[in-house]
Amino acid sequence: MDQTQQRLFLIGCLVLFCGRVGAARHLASRDLLLIEYPVGNAPLNRTIFVSEEEASRNARIPLSDLPHVGTEFSPDQIHVTLWSETSVLVSWATGEGRVGPVGNAPKAYDPSMVPSLVRYGTSKYFLDTIVYGDDKATRMDVKKSVCAKTVYSYEYNILSGAIDGEPSVYQSPILHHVVVDGLNPGQTYYYKVGSLSYGWSDTLELKMPKNQYPISVGVWADTSMTHNTTQLRDALIDYEPDMILVAGDFCYADKFLGNGTAKKGAYKKEADQFTSYQPYWDSYGRFLQPLVSKIPVLAVSGNHELESLTLRNNLTNLSFNSRFPMPRDVDIVNVAANNAPLYWDQSLFPGQTAFVPPEVSNSVVTNNTYFSVDIGPLHVVGLNTYVPYGNGSEMYKWFVKDMTSLDRETTHWIIVMFHAPYYSTFVEHYKEVQLMQKYFEPLFFEYQVDFVFHGHAHGYDRSPPVFNFKPNSCGPVYATVGGGGVDLDIEYVDILRPDNPKPAKFCTNISYWDPAVYQPNYEPEPFLNTETPFCFETQAPWSNFRAQGYAFGMLDILNATHAEWKINWLQNSGTMAYADRVVFAKNPQNGCNDKVIMGVDPAPNSDAKPIPLNAP
């Protein structure tokens, strides 16, 4: 029996087994078991290396390759956000983003001058429903909608990228957002956006996610806009998942000064989130359109979306929130920036980011930073690693309320995503968010979250079901999927190179551990959890499979008890292949007793020895 036949046989067995278990069983307490596909004698715990030369083949696509096409107000940058099981937010831009010197700054568009309309139907040739995203809809055959329309500007000082010897100013296009509701799960729709006055987009195709098994979820992060990103984007289009989760770091506009000059030096040392070149957001919107105009997305902000505005009291996330509002409240499209001075200690900028005292910061309600969506038996949650997360914070209280509202008789699977990883063995960003992990990991364990996805570290690292840095079948599976197209991280904590097996310096001397300045804690100094092991001599127990490479993940939820996870890896030949492929099975009959991981050693990497800190 070859590997393809083995796979088909295994899937068939899983479906038969799960049919016997049934979907109605209470799943709030369960073992989450790992079944590995039969792949010969390959060990479960694997490490894939790439050379530095291979990792550097990642040229950014020039902005000139992605120009605005058509008249000035022709719609482009079209994307669709999953708003609920029966609705989507359709977003697009009209007009062009412009940059100029402050003495001759481009004028802001008047959003009211361009209408926001969506025409759609189930036939490509008969778009029989019109949705008007403004308050001016008077015709009886036009639906009014929850909507938003906005423009924004970024202004920089003369040291942040001068134009003609003056500070630079960016003015955005008009950004339209219209909720289209009353849609049928699993139905294919055709739509176009625009207006009679200024023109329509081409007719586009959108398939609503199914609300029944199987459900397919693409997972992507740290994408940038490179030739590798292009191949991953096209592979996602070909795969046709029901939805795509993007765990932060989109176009990396903050790698540039306000005049488009590339920055130099390390991001985390120079606190580069204080400047950006906003036209990259416009080109990125056009770059993503072939994918996200046809497959709905859900997204969270990463550190490269912070883009703190120094001249506006360090507001953050203005561009991300204006372009990618998420559905915390389905009756409101919130495009407001985050008022970071209410929760970040401004006196520490730019050398370090810390929250103001929790009695102040924890009460701040931030914009567009956390949300949840139900899709049949699946519940998806987005969180944020850069806003207050303590156990009295608004995000913490919201998450507890969200979890306690679920009926696990009908909600069989929970996915959580955020940007910075709790579990990763890459040197870059190692244990950067330990304090947030201290607060939230017990909640993930208590409420039986199944999968946690993140990026930030530019590579792939998947855990077994884990809790408190030990394999535990009652805990979630954590997967870092940060090789979405940007430059790779190619150093593991325990092994710098295959021929140089020695741990990172900070594994023996904590003074070398230097988390990024933009990661806030409740104290000015980085938080180190001394109650958990810090480093191991070999691959840590919380790492089953890791790879240095460009990839996205795919989670196929087969039924109430089984889900297949695979990482789609871009090979050096330019073709896609699976680098990691496993099935996770719930065993609700056993409850949650931390018993076994099916078919493999119950303690992966159990021979890994902790390294004592500050060892000679």
PDB file of N, CA, C and O in Angstrom, residues 394-443:
ATOM      1  N   GLU A 394     -10.042  44.530  29.739  1.00  0.00           N
ATOM      2  CA  GLU A 394     -11.264  44.384  28.949  1.00  0.00           C
ATOM      3  C   GLU A 394     -11.175  43.177  28.017  1.00  0.00           C
ATOM      4  O   GLU A 394     -12.153  42.461  27.832  1.00  0.00           O
ATOM      5  N   MET A 395     -10.001  42.943  27.417  1.00  0.00           N
ATOM      6  CA  MET A 395      -9.867  41.792  26.516  1.00  0.00           C
ATOM      7  C   MET A 395      -9.999  40.485  27.288  1.00  0.00           C
ATOM      8  O   MET A 395     -10.654  39.537  26.813  1.00  0.00           O
ATOM      9  N   TYR A 396      -9.398  40.404  28.450  1.00  0.00           N
ATOM     10  CA  TYR A 396      -9.486  39.200  29.279  1.00  0.00           C
ATOM     11  C   TYR A 396     -10.944  38.921  29.660  1.00  0.00           C
ATOM     12  O   TYR A 396     -11.439  37.794  29.513  1.00  0.00           O
ATOM     13  N   LYS A 397     -11.636  39.946  30.149  1.00  0.00           N
ATOM     14  CA  LYS A 397     -13.033  39.761  30.562  1.00  0.00           C
ATOM     15  C   LYS A 397     -13.913  39.411  29.374  1.00  0.00           C
ATOM     16  O   LYS A 397     -14.824  38.564  29.483  1.00  0.00           O
ATOM     17  N   TRP A 398     -13.648  40.032  28.227  1.00  0.00           N
ATOM     18  CA  TRP A 398     -14.423  39.709  27.021  1.00  0.00           C
ATOM     19  C   TRP A 398     -14.223  38.250  26.632  1.00  0.00           C
ATOM     20  O   TRP A 398     -15.184  37.550  26.279  1.00  0.00           O
ATOM     21  N   PHE A 399     -12.971  37.772  26.693  1.00  0.00           N
ATOM     22  CA  PHE A 399     -12.693  36.391  26.290  1.00  0.00           C
ATOM     23  C   PHE A 399     -13.411  35.398  27.209  1.00  0.00           C
ATOM     24  O   PHE A 399     -14.008  34.420  26.733  1.00  0.00           O
ATOM     25  N   VAL A 400     -13.371  35.636  28.506  1.00  0.00           N
ATOM     26  CA  VAL A 400     -14.075  34.745  29.446  1.00  0.00           C
ATOM     27  C   VAL A 400     -15.573  34.732  29.143  1.00  0.00           C
ATOM     28  O   VAL A 400     -16.207  33.667  29.106  1.00  0.00           O
ATOM     29  N   LYS A 401     -16.140  35.903  28.903  1.00  0.00           N
ATOM     30  CA  LYS A 401     -17.568  35.977  28.583  1.00  0.00           C
ATOM     31  C   LYS A 401     -17.876  35.247  27.284  1.00  0.00           C
ATOM     32  O   LYS A 401     -18.888  34.539  27.160  1.00  0.00           O
ATOM     33  N   ASP A 402     -16.985  35.397  26.301  1.00  0.00           N
ATOM     34  CA  ASP A 402     -17.180  34.726  25.018  1.00  0.00           C
ATOM     35  C   ASP A 402     -17.142  33.219  25.185  1.00  0.00           C
ATOM     36  O   ASP A 402     -17.981  32.491  24.639  1.00  0.00           O
ATOM     37  N   MET A 403     -16.182  32.718  25.957  1.00  0.00           N
ATOM     38  CA  MET A 403     -16.052  31.274  26.149  1.00  0.00           C
ATOM     39  C   MET A 403     -17.241  30.702  26.927  1.00  0.00           C
ATOM     40  O   MET A 403     -17.760  29.623  26.600  1.00  0.00           O
ATOM     41  N   THR A 404     -17.671  31.395  27.963  1.00  0.00           N
ATOM     42  CA  THR A 404     -18.769  30.872  28.783  1.00  0.00           C
ATOM     43  C   THR A 404     -20.108  30.924  28.059  1.00  0.00           C
ATOM     44  O   THR A 404     -21.060  30.275  28.479  1.00  0.00           O
ATOM     45  N   SER A 405     -20.180  31.679  26.976  1.00  0.00           N
ATOM     46  CA  SER A 405     -21.433  31.750  26.213  1.00  0.00           C
ATOM     47  C   SER A 405     -21.610  30.574  25.262  1.00  0.00           C
ATOM     48  O   SER A 405     -22.684  30.389  24.690  1.00  0.00           O
ATOM     49  N   LEU A 406     -20.555  29.772  25.072  1.00  0.00           N
ATOM     50  CA  LEU A 406     -20.605  28.702  24.082  1.00  0.00           C
ATOM     51  C   LEU A 406     -21.304  27.460  24.632  1.00  0.00           C
ATOM     52  O   LEU A 406     -21.167  27.117  25.803  1.00  0.00           O
ATOM     53  N   ASP A 407     -22.023  26.787  23.766  1.00  0.00           N
ATOM     54  CA  ASP A 407     -22.610  25.486  24.062  1.00  0.00           C
ATOM     55  C   ASP A 407     -21.736  24.439  23.381  1.00  0.00           C
ATOM     56  O   ASP A 407     -21.776  24.291  22.154  1.00  0.00           O
ATOM     57  N   ARG A 408     -20.930  23.711  24.144  1.00  0.00           N
ATOM     58  CA  ARG A 408     -20.013  22.755  23.531  1.00  0.00           C
ATOM     59  C   ARG A 408     -20.707  21.505  23.001  1.00  0.00           C
ATOM     60  O   ARG A 408     -20.060  20.646  22.393  1.00  0.00           O
ATOM     61  N   GLU A 409     -22.004  21.390  23.215  1.00  0.00           N
ATOM     62  CA  GLU A 409     -22.749  20.328  22.532  1.00  0.00           C
ATOM     63  C   GLU A 409     -22.852  20.618  21.041  1.00  0.00           C
ATOM     64  O   GLU A 409     -22.917  19.699  20.224  1.00  0.00           O
ATOM     65  N   THR A 410     -22.858  21.897  20.684  1.00  0.00           N
ATOM     66  CA  THR A 410     -22.976  22.279  19.272  1.00  0.00           C
ATOM     67  C   THR A 410     -21.710  22.941  18.735  1.00  0.00           C
ATOM     68  O   THR A 410     -21.452  22.903  17.533  1.00  0.00           O
ATOM     69  N   THR A 411     -20.912  23.557  19.611  1.00  0.00           N
ATOM     70  CA  THR A 411     -19.631  24.146  19.204  1.00  0.00           C
ATOM     71  C   THR A 411     -18.544  23.133  19.529  1.00  0.00           C
ATOM     72  O   THR A 411     -18.081  23.021  20.659  1.00  0.00           O
ATOM     73  N   HIS A 412     -18.127  22.377  18.518  1.00  0.00           N
ATOM     74  CA  HIS A 412     -17.210  21.264  18.745  1.00  0.00           C
ATOM     75  C   HIS A 412     -15.746  21.687  18.729  1.00  0.00           C
ATOM     76  O   HIS A 412     -14.894  21.014  19.316  1.00  0.00           O
ATOM     77  N   TRP A 413     -15.431  22.776  18.015  1.00  0.00           N
ATOM     78  CA  TRP A 413     -14.032  23.170  17.822  1.00  0.00           C
ATOM     79  C   TRP A 413     -13.867  24.660  18.111  1.00  0.00           C
ATOM     80  O   TRP A 413     -14.697  25.471  17.721  1.00  0.00           O
ATOM     81  N   ILE A 414     -12.753  25.005  18.783  1.00  0.00           N
ATOM     82  CA  ILE A 414     -12.412  26.400  19.057  1.00  0.00           C
ATOM     83  C   ILE A 414     -10.999  26.666  18.533  1.00  0.00           C
ATOM     84  O   ILE A 414     -10.051  25.953  18.872  1.00  0.00           O
ATOM     85  N   ILE A 415     -10.881  27.703  17.721  1.00  0.00           N
ATOM     86  CA  ILE A 415      -9.586  28.185  17.234  1.00  0.00           C
ATOM     87  C   ILE A 415      -9.362  29.577  17.802  1.00  0.00           C
ATOM     88  O   ILE A 415     -10.265  30.418  17.778  1.00  0.00           O
ATOM     89  N   VAL A 416      -8.171  29.836  18.320  1.00  0.00           N
ATOM     90  CA  VAL A 416      -7.769  31.170  18.759  1.00  0.00           C
ATOM     91  C   VAL A 416      -6.548  31.577  17.943  1.00  0.00           C
ATOM     92  O   VAL A 416      -5.653  30.752  17.704  1.00  0.00           O
ATOM     93  N   MET A 417      -6.501  32.831  17.515  1.00  0.00           N
ATOM     94  CA  MET A 417      -5.291  33.318  16.836  1.00  0.00           C
ATOM     95  C   MET A 417      -4.895  34.681  17.387  1.00  0.00           C
ATOM     96  O   MET A 417      -5.727  35.482  17.805  1.00  0.00           O
ATOM     97  N   PHE A 418      -3.596  34.902  17.423  1.00  0.00           N
ATOM     98  CA  PHE A 418      -3.008  36.197  17.754  1.00  0.00           C
ATOM     99  C   PHE A 418      -1.596  36.176  17.179  1.00  0.00           C
ATOM    100  O   PHE A 418      -1.159  35.171  16.608  1.00  0.00           O
ATOM    101  N   HIS A 419      -0.860  37.262  17.322  1.00  0.00           N
ATOM    102  CA  HIS A 419       0.366  37.375  16.533  1.00  0.00           C
ATOM    103  C   HIS A 419       1.587  36.718  17.163  1.00  0.00           C
ATOM    104  O   HIS A 419       2.243  35.884  16.534  1.00  0.00           O
ATOM    105  N   ALA A 420       1.965  37.097  18.374  1.00  0.00           N
ATOM    106  CA  ALA A 420       3.223  36.632  18.958  1.00  0.00           C
ATOM    107  C   ALA A 420       3.042  35.273  19.616  1.00  0.00           C
ATOM    108  O   ALA A 420       2.081  35.059  20.357  1.00  0.00           O
ATOM    109  N   PRO A 421       3.977  34.318  19.405  1.00  0.00           N
ATOM    110  CA  PRO A 421       3.753  32.937  19.847  1.00  0.00           C
ATOM    111  C   PRO A 421       4.041  32.700  21.316  1.00  0.00           C
ATOM    112  O   PRO A 421       4.963  33.274  21.891  1.00  0.00           O
ATOM    113  N   TYR A 422       3.259  31.810  21.920  1.00  0.00           N
ATOM    114  CA  TYR A 422       3.547  31.312  23.255  1.00  0.00           C
ATOM    115  C   TYR A 422       4.595  30.199  23.184  1.00  0.00           C
ATOM    116  O   TYR A 422       5.459  30.090  24.052  1.00  0.00           O
ATOM    117  N   TYR A 423       4.482  29.349  22.153  1.00  0.00           N
ATOM    118  CA  TYR A 423       5.381  28.213  22.014  1.00  0.00           C
ATOM    119  C   TYR A 423       6.109  28.296  20.677  1.00  0.00           C
ATOM    120  O   TYR A 423       5.497  28.208  19.616  1.00  0.00           O
ATOM    121  N   SER A 424       7.417  28.466  20.751  1.00  0.00           N
ATOM    122  CA  SER A 424       8.248  28.523  19.554  1.00  0.00           C
ATOM    123  C   SER A 424       9.677  28.256  19.973  1.00  0.00           C
ATOM    124  O   SER A 424      10.084  28.601  21.086  1.00  0.00           O
ATOM    125  N   THR A 425      10.456  27.631  19.093  1.00  0.00           N
ATOM    126  CA  THR A 425      11.866  27.371  19.402  1.00  0.00           C
ATOM    127  C   THR A 425      12.795  28.174  18.503  1.00  0.00           C
ATOM    128  O   THR A 425      13.977  27.853  18.391  1.00  0.00           O
ATOM    129  N   PHE A 426      12.289  29.206  17.855  1.00  0.00           N
ATOM    130  CA  PHE A 426      13.140  30.118  17.097  1.00  0.00           C
ATOM    131  C   PHE A 426      13.772  31.142  18.040  1.00  0.00           C
ATOM    132  O   PHE A 426      13.140  31.599  19.001  1.00  0.00           O
ATOM    133  N   VAL A 427      15.013  31.513  17.765  1.00  0.00           N
ATOM    134  CA  VAL A 427      15.702  32.503  18.575  1.00  0.00           C
ATOM    135  C   VAL A 427      14.937  33.825  18.572  1.00  0.00           C
ATOM    136  O   VAL A 427      14.734  34.457  19.611  1.00  0.00           O
ATOM    137  N   GLU A 428      14.522  34.248  17.377  1.00  0.00           N
ATOM    138  CA  GLU A 428      13.826  35.530  17.266  1.00  0.00           C
ATOM    139  C   GLU A 428      12.477  35.470  17.986  1.00  0.00           C
ATOM    140  O   GLU A 428      11.687  34.549  17.774  1.00  0.00           O
ATOM    141  N   HIS A 429      12.250  36.427  18.871  1.00  0.00           N
ATOM    142  CA  HIS A 429      10.997  36.568  19.631  1.00  0.00           C
ATOM    143  C   HIS A 429      10.773  35.432  20.631  1.00  0.00           C
ATOM    144  O   HIS A 429       9.639  35.170  21.036  1.00  0.00           O
ATOM    145  N   TYR A 430      11.847  34.772  21.043  1.00  0.00           N
ATOM    146  CA  TYR A 430      11.708  33.634  21.963  1.00  0.00           C
ATOM    147  C   TYR A 430      11.111  34.086  23.295  1.00  0.00           C
ATOM    148  O   TYR A 430      11.634  34.964  23.972  1.00  0.00           O
ATOM    149  N   LYS A 431      10.001  33.484  23.661  1.00  0.00           N
ATOM    150  CA  LYS A 431       9.297  33.733  24.928  1.00  0.00           C
ATOM    151  C   LYS A 431       9.047  35.226  25.176  1.00  0.00           C
ATOM    152  O   LYS A 431       9.106  35.706  26.311  1.00  0.00           O
ATOM    153  N   GLU A 432       8.710  35.922  24.124  1.00  0.00           N
ATOM    154  CA  GLU A 432       8.520  37.364  24.199  1.00  0.00           C
ATOM    155  C   GLU A 432       7.234  37.750  24.932  1.00  0.00           C
ATOM    156  O   GLU A 432       7.137  38.832  25.499  1.00  0.00           O
ATOM    157  N   VAL A 433       6.235  36.874  24.903  1.00  0.00           N
ATOM    158  CA  VAL A 433       4.928  37.215  25.481  1.00  0.00           C
ATOM    159  C   VAL A 433       4.584  36.305  26.656  1.00  0.00           C
ATOM    160  O   VAL A 433       3.456  35.858  26.819  1.00  0.00           O
ATOM    161  N   GLN A 434       5.574  36.035  27.494  1.00  0.00           N
ATOM    162  CA  GLN A 434       5.349  35.132  28.632  1.00  0.00           C
ATOM    163  C   GLN A 434       4.303  35.656  29.605  1.00  0.00           C
ATOM    164  O   GLN A 434       3.575  34.874  30.219  1.00  0.00           O
ATOM    165  N   LEU A 435       4.231  36.979  29.758  1.00  0.00           N
ATOM    166  CA  LEU A 435       3.271  37.505  30.725  1.00  0.00           C
ATOM    167  C   LEU A 435       1.846  37.320  30.223  1.00  0.00           C
ATOM    168  O   LEU A 435       0.964  36.885  30.979  1.00  0.00           O
ATOM    169  N   MET A 436       1.592  37.604  28.950  1.00  0.00           N
ATOM    170  CA  MET A 436       0.262  37.345  28.402  1.00  0.00           C
ATOM    171  C   MET A 436      -0.056  35.851  28.473  1.00  0.00           C
ATOM    172  O   MET A 436      -1.185  35.449  28.786  1.00  0.00           O
ATOM    173  N   GLN A 437       0.947  35.023  28.195  1.00  0.00           N
ATOM    174  CA  GLN A 437       0.756  33.581  28.289  1.00  0.00           C
ATOM    175  C   GLN A 437       0.370  33.162  29.708  1.00  0.00           C
ATOM    176  O   GLN A 437      -0.488  32.289  29.901  1.00  0.00           O
ATOM    177  N   LYS A 438       0.979  33.781  30.697  1.00  0.00           N
ATOM    178  CA  LYS A 438       0.667  33.463  32.093  1.00  0.00           C
ATOM    179  C   LYS A 438      -0.809  33.701  32.395  1.00  0.00           C
ATOM    180  O   LYS A 438      -1.434  32.930  33.134  1.00  0.00           O
ATOM    181  N   TYR A 439      -1.385  34.754  31.785  1.00  0.00           N
ATOM    182  CA  TYR A 439      -2.789  35.066  32.029  1.00  0.00           C
ATOM    183  C   TYR A 439      -3.739  34.224  31.176  1.00  0.00           C
ATOM    184  O   TYR A 439      -4.780  33.771  31.650  1.00  0.00           O
ATOM    185  N   PHE A 440      -3.399  34.027  29.887  1.00  0.00           N
ATOM    186  CA  PHE A 440      -4.371  33.442  28.963  1.00  0.00           C
ATOM    187  C   PHE A 440      -4.253  31.939  28.790  1.00  0.00           C
ATOM    188  O   PHE A 440      -5.250  31.276  28.492  1.00  0.00           O
ATOM    189  N   GLU A 441      -3.057  31.364  28.953  1.00  0.00           N
ATOM    190  CA  GLU A 441      -2.950  29.922  28.730  1.00  0.00           C
ATOM    191  C   GLU A 441      -3.849  29.118  29.667  1.00  0.00           C
ATOM    192  O   GLU A 441      -4.479  28.142  29.229  1.00  0.00           O
ATOM    193  N   PRO A 442      -3.979  29.478  30.940  1.00  0.00           N
ATOM    194  CA  PRO A 442      -4.936  28.734  31.780  1.00  0.00           C
ATOM    195  C   PRO A 442      -6.373  28.814  31.270  1.00  0.00           C
ATOM    196  O   PRO A 442      -7.146  27.863  31.441  1.00  0.00           O
ATOM    197  N   LEU A 443      -6.724  29.939  30.631  1.00  0.00           N
ATOM    198  CA  LEU A 443      -8.078  30.043  30.060  1.00  0.00           C
ATOM    199  C   LEU A 443      -8.228  29.108  28.867  1.00  0.00           C
ATOM    200  O   LEU A 443      -9.275  28.461  28.703  1.00  0.00           O
TER     201      LEU A 443
END
